[in-house]
Each structure stands twice: as C-alpha cells, then as structure tokens.
CSV table of C-alpha atoms in Angstrom, one decimal:
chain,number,residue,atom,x,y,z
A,112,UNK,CA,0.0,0.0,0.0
A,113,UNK,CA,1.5,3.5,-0.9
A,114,UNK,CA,1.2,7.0,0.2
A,115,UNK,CA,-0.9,9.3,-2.4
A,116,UNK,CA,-1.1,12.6,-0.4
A,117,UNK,CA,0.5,14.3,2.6
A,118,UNK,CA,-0.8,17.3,4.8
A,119,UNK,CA,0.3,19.1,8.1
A,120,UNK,CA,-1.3,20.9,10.7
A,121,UNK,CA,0.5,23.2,13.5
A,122,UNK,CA,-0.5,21.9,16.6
A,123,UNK,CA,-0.1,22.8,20.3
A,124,UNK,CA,2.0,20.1,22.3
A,125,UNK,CA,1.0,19.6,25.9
A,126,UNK,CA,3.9,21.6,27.9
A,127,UNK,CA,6.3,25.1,27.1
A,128,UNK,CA,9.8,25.3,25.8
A,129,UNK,CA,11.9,26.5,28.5
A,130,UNK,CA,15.7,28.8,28.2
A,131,UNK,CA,17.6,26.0,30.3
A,132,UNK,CA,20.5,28.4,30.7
A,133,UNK,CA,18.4,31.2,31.1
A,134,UNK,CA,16.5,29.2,34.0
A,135,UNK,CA,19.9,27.9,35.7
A,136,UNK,CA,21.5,30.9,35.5
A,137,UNK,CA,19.1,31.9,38.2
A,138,UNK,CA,16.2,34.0,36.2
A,139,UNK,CA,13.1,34.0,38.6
A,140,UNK,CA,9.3,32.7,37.9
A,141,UNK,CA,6.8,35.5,37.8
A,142,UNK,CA,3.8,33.7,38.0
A,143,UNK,CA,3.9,31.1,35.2
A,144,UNK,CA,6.3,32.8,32.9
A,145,UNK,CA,10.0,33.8,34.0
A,146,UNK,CA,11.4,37.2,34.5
A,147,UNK,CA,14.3,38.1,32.1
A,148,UNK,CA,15.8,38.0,28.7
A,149,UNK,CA,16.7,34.5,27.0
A,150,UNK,CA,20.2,33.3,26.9
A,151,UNK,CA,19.4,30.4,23.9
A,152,UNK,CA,19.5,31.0,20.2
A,153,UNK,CA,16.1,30.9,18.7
A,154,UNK,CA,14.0,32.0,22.1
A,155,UNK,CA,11.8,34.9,22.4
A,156,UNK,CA,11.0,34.8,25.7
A,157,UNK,CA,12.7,32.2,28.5
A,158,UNK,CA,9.3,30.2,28.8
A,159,UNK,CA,7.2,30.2,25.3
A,160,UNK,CA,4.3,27.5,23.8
A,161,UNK,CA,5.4,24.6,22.8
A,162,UNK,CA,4.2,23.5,19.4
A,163,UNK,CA,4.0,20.2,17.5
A,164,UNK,CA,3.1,19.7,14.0
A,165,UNK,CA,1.3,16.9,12.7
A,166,UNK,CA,2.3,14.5,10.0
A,167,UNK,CA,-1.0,13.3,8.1
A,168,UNK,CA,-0.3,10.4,5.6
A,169,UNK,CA,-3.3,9.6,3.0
A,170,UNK,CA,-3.1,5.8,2.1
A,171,UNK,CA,-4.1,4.5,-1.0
A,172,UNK,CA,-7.4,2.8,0.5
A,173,UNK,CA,-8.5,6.5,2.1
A,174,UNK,CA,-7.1,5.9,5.2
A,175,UNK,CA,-5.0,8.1,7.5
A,176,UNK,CA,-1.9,7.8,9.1
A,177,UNK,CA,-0.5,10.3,11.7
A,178,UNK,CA,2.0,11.0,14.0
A,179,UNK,CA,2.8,14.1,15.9
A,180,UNK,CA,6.4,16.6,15.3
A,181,UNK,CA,7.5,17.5,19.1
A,182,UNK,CA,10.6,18.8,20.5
A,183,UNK,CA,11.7,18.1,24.1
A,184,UNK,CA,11.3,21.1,27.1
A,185,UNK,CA,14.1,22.0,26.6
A,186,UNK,CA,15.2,22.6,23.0
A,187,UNK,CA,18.9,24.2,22.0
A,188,UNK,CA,20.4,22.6,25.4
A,189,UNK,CA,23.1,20.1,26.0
A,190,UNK,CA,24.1,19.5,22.3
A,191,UNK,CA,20.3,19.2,21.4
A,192,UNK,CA,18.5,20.4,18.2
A,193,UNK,CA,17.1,24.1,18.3
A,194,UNK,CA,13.9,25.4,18.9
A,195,UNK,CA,11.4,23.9,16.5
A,196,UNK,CA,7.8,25.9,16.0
A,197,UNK,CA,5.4,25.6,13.3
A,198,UNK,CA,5.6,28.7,11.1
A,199,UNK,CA,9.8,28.0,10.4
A,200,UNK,CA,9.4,24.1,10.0
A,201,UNK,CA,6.2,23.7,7.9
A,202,UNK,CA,7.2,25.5,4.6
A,203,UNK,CA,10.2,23.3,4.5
A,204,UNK,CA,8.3,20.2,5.1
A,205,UNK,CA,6.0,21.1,2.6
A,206,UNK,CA,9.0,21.7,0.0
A,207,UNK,CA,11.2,18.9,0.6
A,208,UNK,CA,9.8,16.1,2.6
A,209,UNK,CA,6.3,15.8,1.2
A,210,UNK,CA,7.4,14.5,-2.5
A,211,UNK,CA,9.7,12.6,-1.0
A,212,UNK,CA,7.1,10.4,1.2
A,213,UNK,CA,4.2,10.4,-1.8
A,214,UNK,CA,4.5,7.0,-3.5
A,215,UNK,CA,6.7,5.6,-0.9
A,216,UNK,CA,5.2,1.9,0.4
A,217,UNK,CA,4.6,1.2,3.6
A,218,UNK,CA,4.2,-2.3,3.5
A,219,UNK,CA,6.7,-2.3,6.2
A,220,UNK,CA,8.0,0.0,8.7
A,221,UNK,CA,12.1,0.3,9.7
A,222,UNK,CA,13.5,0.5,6.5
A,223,UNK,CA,11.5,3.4,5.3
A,224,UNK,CA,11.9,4.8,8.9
A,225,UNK,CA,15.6,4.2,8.6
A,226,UNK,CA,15.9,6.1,5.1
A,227,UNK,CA,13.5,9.5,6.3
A,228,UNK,CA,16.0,9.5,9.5
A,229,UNK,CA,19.0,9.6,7.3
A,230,UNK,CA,17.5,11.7,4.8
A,231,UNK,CA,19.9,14.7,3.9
A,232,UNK,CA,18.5,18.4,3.1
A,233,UNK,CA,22.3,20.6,1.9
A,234,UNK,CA,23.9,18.7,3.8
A,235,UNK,CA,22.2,18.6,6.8
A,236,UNK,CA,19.7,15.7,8.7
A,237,UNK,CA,16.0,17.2,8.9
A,238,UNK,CA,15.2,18.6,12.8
A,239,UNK,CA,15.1,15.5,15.0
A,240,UNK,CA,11.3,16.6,15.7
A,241,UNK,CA,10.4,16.2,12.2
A,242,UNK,CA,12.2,12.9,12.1
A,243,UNK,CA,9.8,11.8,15.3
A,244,UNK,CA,7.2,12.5,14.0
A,245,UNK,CA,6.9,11.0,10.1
A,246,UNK,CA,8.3,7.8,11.9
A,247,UNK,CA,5.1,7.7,14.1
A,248,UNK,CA,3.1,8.2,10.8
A,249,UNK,CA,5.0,5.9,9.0
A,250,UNK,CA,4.5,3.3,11.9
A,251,UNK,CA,0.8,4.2,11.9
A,252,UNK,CA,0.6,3.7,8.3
A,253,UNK,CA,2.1,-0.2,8.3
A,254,UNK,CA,-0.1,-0.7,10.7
A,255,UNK,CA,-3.1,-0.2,8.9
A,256,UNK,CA,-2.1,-1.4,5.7
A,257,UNK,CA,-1.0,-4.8,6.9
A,258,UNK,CA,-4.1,-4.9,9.8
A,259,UNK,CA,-2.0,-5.2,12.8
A,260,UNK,CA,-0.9,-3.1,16.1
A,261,UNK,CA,2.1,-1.4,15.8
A,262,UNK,CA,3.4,-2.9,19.1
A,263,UNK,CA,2.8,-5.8,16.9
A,264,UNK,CA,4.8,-4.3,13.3
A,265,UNK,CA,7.7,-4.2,16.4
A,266,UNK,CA,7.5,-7.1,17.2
A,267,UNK,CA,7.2,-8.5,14.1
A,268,UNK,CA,10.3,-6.6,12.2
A,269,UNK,CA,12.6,-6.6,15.3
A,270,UNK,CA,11.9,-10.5,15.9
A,271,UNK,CA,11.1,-9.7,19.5
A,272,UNK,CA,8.9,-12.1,22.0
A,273,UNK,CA,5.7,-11.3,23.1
A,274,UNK,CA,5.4,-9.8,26.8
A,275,UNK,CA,2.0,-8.7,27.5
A,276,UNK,CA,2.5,-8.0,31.4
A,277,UNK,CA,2.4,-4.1,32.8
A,278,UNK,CA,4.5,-1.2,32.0
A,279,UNK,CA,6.8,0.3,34.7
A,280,UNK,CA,5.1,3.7,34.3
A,281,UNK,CA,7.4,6.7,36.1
A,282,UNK,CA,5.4,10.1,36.6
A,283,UNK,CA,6.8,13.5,36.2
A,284,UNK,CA,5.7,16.4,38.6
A,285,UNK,CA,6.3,19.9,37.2
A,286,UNK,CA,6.5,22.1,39.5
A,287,UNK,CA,3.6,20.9,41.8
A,288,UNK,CA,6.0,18.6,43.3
A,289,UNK,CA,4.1,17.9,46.6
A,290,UNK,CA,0.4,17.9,45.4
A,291,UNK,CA,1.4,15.9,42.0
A,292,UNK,CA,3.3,13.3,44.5
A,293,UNK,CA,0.1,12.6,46.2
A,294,UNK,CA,-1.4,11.9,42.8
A,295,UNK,CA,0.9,9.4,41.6
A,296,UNK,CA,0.9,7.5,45.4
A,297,UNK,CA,-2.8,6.9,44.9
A,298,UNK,CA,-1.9,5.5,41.3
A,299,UNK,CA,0.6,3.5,42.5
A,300,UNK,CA,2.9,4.4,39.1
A,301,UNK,CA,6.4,2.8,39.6
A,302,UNK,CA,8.6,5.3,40.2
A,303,UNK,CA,8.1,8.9,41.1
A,304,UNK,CA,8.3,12.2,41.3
A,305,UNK,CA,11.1,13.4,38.5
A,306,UNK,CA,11.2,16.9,40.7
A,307,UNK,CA,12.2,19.0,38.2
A,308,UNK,CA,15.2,20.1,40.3
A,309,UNK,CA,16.4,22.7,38.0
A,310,UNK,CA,17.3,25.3,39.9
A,311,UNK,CA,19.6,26.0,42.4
A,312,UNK,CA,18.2,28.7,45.2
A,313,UNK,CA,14.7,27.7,45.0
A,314,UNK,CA,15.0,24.0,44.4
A,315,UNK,CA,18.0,22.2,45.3
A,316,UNK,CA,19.1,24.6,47.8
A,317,UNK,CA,22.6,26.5,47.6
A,318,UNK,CA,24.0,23.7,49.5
A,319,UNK,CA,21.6,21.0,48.8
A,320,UNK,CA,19.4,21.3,51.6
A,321,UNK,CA,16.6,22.3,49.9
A,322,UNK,CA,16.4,18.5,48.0
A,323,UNK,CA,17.2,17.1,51.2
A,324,UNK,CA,14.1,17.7,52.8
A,325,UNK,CA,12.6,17.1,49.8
A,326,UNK,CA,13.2,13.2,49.4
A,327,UNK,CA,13.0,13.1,53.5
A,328,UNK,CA,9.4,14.1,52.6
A,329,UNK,CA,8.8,12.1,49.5
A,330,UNK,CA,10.0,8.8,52.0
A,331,UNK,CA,7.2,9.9,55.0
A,332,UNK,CA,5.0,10.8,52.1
A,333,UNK,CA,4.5,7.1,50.6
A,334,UNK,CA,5.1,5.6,54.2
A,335,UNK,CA,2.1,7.5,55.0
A,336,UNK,CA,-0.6,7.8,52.2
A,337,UNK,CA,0.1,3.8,50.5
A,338,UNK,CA,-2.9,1.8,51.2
A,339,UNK,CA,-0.9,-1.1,49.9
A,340,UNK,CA,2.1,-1.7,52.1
A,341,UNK,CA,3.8,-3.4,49.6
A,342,UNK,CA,4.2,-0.7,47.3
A,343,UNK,CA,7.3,0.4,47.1
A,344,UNK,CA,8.1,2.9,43.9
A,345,UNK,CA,11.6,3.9,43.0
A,346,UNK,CA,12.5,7.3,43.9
A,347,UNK,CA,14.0,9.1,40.6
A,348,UNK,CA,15.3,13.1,41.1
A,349,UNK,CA,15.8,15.0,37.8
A,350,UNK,CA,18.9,17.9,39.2
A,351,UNK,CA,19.3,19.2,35.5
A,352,UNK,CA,23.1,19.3,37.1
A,353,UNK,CA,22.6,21.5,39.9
A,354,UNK,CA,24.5,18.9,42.2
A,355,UNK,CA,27.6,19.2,40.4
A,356,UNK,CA,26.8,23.0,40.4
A,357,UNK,CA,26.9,23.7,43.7
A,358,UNK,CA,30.1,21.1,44.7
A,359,UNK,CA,32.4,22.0,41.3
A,360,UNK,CA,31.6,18.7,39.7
A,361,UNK,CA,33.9,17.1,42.2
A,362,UNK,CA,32.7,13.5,42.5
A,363,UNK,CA,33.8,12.8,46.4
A,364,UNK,CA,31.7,15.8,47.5
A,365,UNK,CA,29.2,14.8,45.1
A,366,UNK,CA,29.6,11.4,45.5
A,367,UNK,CA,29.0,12.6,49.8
A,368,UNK,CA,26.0,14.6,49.1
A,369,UNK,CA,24.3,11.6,47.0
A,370,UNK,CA,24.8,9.4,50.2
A,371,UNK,CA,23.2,11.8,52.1
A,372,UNK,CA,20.2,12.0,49.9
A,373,UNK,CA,20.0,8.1,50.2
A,374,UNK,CA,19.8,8.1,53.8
A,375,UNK,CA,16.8,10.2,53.8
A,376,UNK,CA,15.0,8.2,50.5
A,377,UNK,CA,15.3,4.7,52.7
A,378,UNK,CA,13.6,2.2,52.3
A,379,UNK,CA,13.3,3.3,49.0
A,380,UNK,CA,15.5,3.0,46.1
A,381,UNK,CA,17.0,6.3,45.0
A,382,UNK,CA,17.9,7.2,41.4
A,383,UNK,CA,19.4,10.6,40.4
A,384,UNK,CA,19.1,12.1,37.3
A,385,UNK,CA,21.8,14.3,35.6
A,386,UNK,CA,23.9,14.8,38.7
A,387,UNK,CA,26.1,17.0,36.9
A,388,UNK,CA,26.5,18.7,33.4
A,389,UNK,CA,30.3,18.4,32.1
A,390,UNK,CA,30.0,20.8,29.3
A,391,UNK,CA,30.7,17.8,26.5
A,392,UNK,CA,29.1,14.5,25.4
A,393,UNK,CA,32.9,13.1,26.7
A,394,UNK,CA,33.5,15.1,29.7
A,395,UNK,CA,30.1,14.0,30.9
A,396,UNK,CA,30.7,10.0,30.2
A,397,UNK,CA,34.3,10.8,32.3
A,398,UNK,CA,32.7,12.4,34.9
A,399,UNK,CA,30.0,10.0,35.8
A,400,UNK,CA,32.1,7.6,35.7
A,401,UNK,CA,34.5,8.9,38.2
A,402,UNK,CA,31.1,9.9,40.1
A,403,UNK,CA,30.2,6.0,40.0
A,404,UNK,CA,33.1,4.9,41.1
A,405,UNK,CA,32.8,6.8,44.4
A,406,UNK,CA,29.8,5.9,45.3
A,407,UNK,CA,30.5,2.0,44.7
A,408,UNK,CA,33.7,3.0,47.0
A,409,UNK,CA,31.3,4.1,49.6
A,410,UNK,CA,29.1,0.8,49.1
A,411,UNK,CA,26.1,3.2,48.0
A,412,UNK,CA,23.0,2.2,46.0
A,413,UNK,CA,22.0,5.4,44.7
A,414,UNK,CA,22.1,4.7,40.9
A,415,UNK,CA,22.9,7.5,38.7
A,416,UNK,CA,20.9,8.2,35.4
A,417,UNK,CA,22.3,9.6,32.1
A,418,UNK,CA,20.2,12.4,30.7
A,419,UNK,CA,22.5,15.4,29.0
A,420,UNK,CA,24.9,14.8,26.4
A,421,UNK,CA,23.4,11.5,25.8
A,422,UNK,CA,20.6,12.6,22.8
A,423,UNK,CA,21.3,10.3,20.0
A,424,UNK,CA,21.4,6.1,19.6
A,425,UNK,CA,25.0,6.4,19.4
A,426,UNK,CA,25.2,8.4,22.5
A,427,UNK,CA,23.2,6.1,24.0
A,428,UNK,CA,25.6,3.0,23.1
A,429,UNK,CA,28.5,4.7,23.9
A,430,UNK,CA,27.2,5.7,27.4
A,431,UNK,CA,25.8,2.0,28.1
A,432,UNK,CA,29.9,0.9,26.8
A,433,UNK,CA,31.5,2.9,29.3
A,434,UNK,CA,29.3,1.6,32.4
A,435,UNK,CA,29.5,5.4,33.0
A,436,UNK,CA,25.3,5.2,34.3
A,437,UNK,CA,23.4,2.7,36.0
A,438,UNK,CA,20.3,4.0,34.1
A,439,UNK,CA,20.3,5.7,30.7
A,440,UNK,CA,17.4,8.1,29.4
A,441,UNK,CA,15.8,7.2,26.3
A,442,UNK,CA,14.8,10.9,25.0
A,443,UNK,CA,12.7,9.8,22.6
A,444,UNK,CA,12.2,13.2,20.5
A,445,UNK,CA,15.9,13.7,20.6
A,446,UNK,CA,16.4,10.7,18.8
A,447,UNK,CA,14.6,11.5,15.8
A,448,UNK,CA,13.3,8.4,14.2
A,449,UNK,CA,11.3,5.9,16.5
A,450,UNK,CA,13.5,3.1,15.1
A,451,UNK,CA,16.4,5.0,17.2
A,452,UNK,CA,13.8,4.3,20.5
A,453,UNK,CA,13.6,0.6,19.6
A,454,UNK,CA,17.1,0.2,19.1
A,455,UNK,CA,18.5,2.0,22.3
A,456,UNK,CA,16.5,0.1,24.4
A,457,UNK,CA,17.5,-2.9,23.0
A,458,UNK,CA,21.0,-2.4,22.8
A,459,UNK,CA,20.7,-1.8,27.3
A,460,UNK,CA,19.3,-5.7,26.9
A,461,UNK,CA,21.4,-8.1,28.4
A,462,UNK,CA,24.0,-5.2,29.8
A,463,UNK,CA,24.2,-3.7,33.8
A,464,UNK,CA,22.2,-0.2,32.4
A,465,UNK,CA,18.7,-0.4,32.8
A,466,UNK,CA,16.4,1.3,29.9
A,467,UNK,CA,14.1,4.4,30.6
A,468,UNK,CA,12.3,5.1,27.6
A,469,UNK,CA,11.6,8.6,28.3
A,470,UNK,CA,10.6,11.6,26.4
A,471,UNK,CA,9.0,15.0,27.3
A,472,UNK,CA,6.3,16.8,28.7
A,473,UNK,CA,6.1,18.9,26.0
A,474,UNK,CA,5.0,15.9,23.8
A,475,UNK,CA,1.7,15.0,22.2
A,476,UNK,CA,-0.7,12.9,23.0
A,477,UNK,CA,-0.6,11.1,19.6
A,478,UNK,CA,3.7,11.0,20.3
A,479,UNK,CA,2.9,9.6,23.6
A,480,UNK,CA,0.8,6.8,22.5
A,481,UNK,CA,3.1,6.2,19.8
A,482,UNK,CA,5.7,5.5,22.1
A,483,UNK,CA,3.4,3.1,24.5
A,484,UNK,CA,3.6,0.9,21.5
A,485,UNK,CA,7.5,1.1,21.2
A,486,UNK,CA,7.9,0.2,25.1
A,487,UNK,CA,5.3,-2.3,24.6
A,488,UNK,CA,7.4,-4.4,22.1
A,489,UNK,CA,11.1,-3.3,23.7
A,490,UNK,CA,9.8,-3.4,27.5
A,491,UNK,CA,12.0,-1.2,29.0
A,492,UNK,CA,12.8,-1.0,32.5
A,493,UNK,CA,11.1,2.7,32.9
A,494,UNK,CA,9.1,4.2,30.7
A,495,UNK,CA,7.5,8.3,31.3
A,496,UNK,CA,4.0,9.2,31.5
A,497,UNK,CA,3.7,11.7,29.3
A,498,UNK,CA,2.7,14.3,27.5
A,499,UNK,CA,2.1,17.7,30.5
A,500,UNK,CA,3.3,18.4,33.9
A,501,UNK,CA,0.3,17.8,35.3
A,502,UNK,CA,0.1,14.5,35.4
A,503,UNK,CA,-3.2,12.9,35.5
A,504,UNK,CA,-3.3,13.8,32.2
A,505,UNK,CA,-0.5,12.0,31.0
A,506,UNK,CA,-1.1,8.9,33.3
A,507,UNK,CA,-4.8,8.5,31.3
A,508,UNK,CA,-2.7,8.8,28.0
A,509,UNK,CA,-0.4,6.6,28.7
A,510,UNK,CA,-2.0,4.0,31.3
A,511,UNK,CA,-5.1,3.4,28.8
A,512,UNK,CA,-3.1,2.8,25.4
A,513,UNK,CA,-1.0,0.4,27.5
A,514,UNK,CA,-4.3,-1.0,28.8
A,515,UNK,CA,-5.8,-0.9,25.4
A,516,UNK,CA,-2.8,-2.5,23.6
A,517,UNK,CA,-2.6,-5.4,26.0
A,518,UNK,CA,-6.0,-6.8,26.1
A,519,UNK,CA,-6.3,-6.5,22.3
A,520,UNK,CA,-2.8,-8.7,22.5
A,521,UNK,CA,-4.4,-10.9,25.4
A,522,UNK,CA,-7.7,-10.6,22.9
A,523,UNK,CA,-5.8,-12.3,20.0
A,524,UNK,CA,-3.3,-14.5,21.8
A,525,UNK,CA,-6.6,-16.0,23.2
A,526,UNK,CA,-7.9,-16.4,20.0
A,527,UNK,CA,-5.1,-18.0,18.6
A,528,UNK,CA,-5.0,-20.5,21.2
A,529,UNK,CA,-8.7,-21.6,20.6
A,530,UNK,CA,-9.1,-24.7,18.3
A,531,UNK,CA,-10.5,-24.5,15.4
A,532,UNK,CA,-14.1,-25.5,14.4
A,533,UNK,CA,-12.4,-27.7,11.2
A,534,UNK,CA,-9.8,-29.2,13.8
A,535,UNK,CA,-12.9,-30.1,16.2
C-alpha cells in the first residue's frame, strides 16, 4: 500500500519550551512565565508555547496515518537540536519532505523509517522533531495497511517475543511537586516524582538542603498515604546538574551529598538524574564515571541516570559501553526516528544499564501513544508518563493505550489458542 497525499497541521504540544540556561543561571518565575531576557538561540521569551506539527499520511485505501512533530522542554540545550515551532518548520516540510514520502510503500515500517531519519537536506539531517514525527506516521501507516498493532509491526520486524505484562510507568511532577506526589501515590505508578530540580536557590538549595528535605518528605509521604504496604516505587530526582553545580563537579563531594540523599530516601531506592553537566558529550561520560566509582567505594546504592549529552542512539551505546550510568534516558524526541527508540532500548538488553524510555512533557498525545507501543514491544525497565506536567493527564494517556494494547494482545493470543471448528 503507498502514500498518495500528505498534509500538516500546527499543533499545540501539551507543555512550554523552557531557556535551560536562562533558567539555571538563576532567572526567577513570575507567575507562570520567567522574568528576564533569554540566553538560547532561537527563544523569544525564557518560557514560550510549545508546538508540534502533525504529520498526516493519506493511504491508497483512504485511510489516515498520523503521528505528531515534538521537540523536548528544553530545546537548543546540551548538544540538542534548536527550537522547532510551526511557522519555520512547515514550509520546508511542505517543500522537501512531502514529494519525498508520496509514493513511498509502507508495507513495512524500519527501513523506510531508517531512510526518512537519514535523509539529507544541503547537507544537513532534517530537525530531530520532524524525524519523530513522520516515523510515528510511518509506523501508523504499516499498521493499517497490513491490519496489525504497531506494538505488533515491532514485534514482528525486530523478531522480538511477546510480553504482554504491565508497563513500569514513572510520573513527572512539574513544579507541583508535593500535590502531584500525592497523585501518583494513589496510582501506585512505579517510580516517582522526576522533581524538576532545576534550579539552584529555589529548588536544590545553595548547599543541597533544599532537596534534602525534599526526598525526607517524599519517603514519609509514601510511608504515610500507601494503602498497599507493599508498594514500594523507586525514587527518581531530575537535578538538571545542579549537584555538580553547587560542589564543582567534584565527584567525592558529590559522590558525599548523594549518600546523604539516600539516607533520607530509605527504604526506598534512589535514582538521580543528571547529577552534573560536564559541558561535553565526553567530559560528561568521564565524569559519571568517576562519580560512579565513588559511590561503589562508599558501598552506595543510589544509581545515577544519564540524561544530557546523551541525545542520540550512538550516545546512547556509547554511554551503556563505558558503564558510565546505572540507568540511561531514552529521550525519545531527541532521537529523531522511533526506530532509534527501539534500538536503544534494545542495545541496554542483556548489559548492567537499565532502559528508561523517556521523552517530554512537552510531547503529544498522539507521540505519547506512539511511544506506548515502542515500550510495549522493547519493555523497557522505565518508561515516562507523558505528554504535561500535570500529570493525571499523561497517566490517562499513557495508562489506557498500555491498557488498550494489551487486552487486544491478550484478545488475540486467546484467539489463537482456541481450536478450530475444522480441527474439532
């Protein structure tokens, strides 16, 4: 089956792009938006809309294909593409990639993802946001040209086994991170709260204390509210590299500090995100490292997760080579192509780095189901509810496709079990 026309609509995506080094330089919220002038290329203001634009694929028998064009929070930082809005992406969509996709058949999905993520404009790879979101719609459009889910074109292209149990679901807070903690207790989501610990004198504390209290609260929190004793969620802290901020990205003291934190998470487990930003995609492997190394020297458990610098599939391998992480973070817009999800996920398989197949809150909801499917075939070991910060929203997007996908799975597995009428 083949493509006959392509459209695109601007869209809004769920959350704001943020000026990361606007916003840890120190710039101040005033009300919702922040006061002060932008520090990264392409911003107008530090906090701004976030847009999407959706790819709409018209198949030969009238059908529809979509998937949504997002870029992550926070856009232009840590070696990441730059701001992508509707009004500078569109014209060139419409110019270059639209006679490109009509006639192309989509009888199956990763090669003609493969060649629209390599794809070349003067010399250049199209924004990984565009990339995202044609893959979704090329995924989409397999799907209903060969009558399948597209966990199930995964599977199926990818050779991978069936697994039908839950999804390790990890919410994200925003900014309401005592109210929103409460929310994900009562849904009982398997790790929590992300924080958004991105700035040093209101968040983190110009020593640390600040956080401190923080996850000494988060522990009570769950201790207190859980009407199940036995649930136990893993404690993950986003820092944006405030840690290594505030103690010169030296690992001992940082390595000090992160025990400190973990005495005040027990019983639960404690993950930190982005400890510290290096500066460079090298630097930051180095330094992780050296951070990992002291905190195995003081017999800690606090596992450190990989977040900046880390934005592409080969990023991703190279970080999971150097055992520089305990946990690596998928991004999925920042890897263009949803092939690139699949296949960083898979390449954590079988090695000591767990797979969180993560993303943005300033997604879609049609990326965010999108993605459901990819953890649904890969199972990673976290995945984010997403799209918005404040998430109940992104729980019933992400909670009900991965309830939807595995009872039509159960539905069919079922179905294939049953004898036949003939055999009977």
């Amino acid at each position: 089956m083949k493509i006959t026309s392509v459209v695109y609509a601007p869209g809004h995506s769920a959350y704001y792009f943020d000026d990361q080094a606007a916003i840890k330089s120190g710039s101040t919220q005033n009300g919702f938006v922040y006061r002060g002038d932008p520090l990264t290329e392409g911003f107008q203001a530090i906090r701004q809309r976030g847009e999407s634009i959706s790819v709409m694929l018209e198949l030969e028998n009238g059908q529809w294909a979509q998937g949504d064009c997002a870029a992550v929070q926070y856009s232009g930082a840590g070696g990441r593409d730059p701001l992508f809005t509707a009004n500078r992406f569109i014209p060139e969509m419409e110019r270059i990639l639209a006679p490109q996709l009509i006639g192309q058949d989509v009888s199956e999905f990763r090669g003609r993802a493969m060649t629209f993520d390599a794809l070349e404009i003067d010399g250049n790879r199209l924004h990984t946001a565009i990339r995202y979101g044609v893959s979704q719609a090329l995924l989409d459009a397999t799907a209903i040209a060969t009558n399948r889910q597209k966990c199930d074109v995964i599977r199926d292209e990818w050779s991978l086994a069936t697994d039908n149990t839950d999804l390790p679901l990890f919410g994200q807070s925003g900014d309401d991170r005592h109210i929103n903690v409460d929310k994900m207790i009562l849904r009982e989501v398997s790790a929590l709260p992300h924080g958004l610990i991105n700035n040093i004198p209101g968040k983190l504390g110009e020593t640390g204390g600040k956080l401190v209290e923080y996850v000494s609260w988060l522990s009570q929190r769950i201790e207190t509210l859980r009407y199940n004793p036995n649930y136990a969620p893993k404690l993950h802290v986003d820092v944006y590299g405030t840690i290594g901020a505030i103690f010169d990205n030296d690992p001992a003291r940082m390595a000090d500090y992160l025990c400190r934190l973990e005495r005040r998470a027990f019983p639960f487990q404690l993950y930190i995100e982005g400890p510290c930003d290096a500066g460079s995609k090298q630097a930051q492997i180095d330094l992780l490292k050296a951070l990992r190394q002291e905190l195995s020297r003081k017999d800690s458990l606090v596992r450190i997760v990989a977040d900046e610098w880390c934005n592409t599939l080969d990023d991703v391998r190279d970080f999971v080579d150097a055992r520089c992480c305990d946990m690596v973070q998928i991004k999925t817009p920042d890897l263009g192509s949803l092939h690139n999800t699949i296949d960083a996920v898979l390449c954590c398989k079988g090695t000591e780095v767990e797979a969180y197949q993560g993303g943005s809150c300033n997604e879609t909801d049609l990326s965010a189901r999108a993605c459901v499917h990819a953890a649904f075939a890969t199972r990673p070991d976290r995945v984010l509810v997403k799209p918005g910060m404040g998430f109940d929203e992104g729980m019933c997007i992400v909670a009900n496709e991965a309830s939807r996908i595995q009872i039509i799975s159960n539905a069919k597995e079922a179905r294939h079990d049953q004898p036949s009428l003939q055999a009977l």
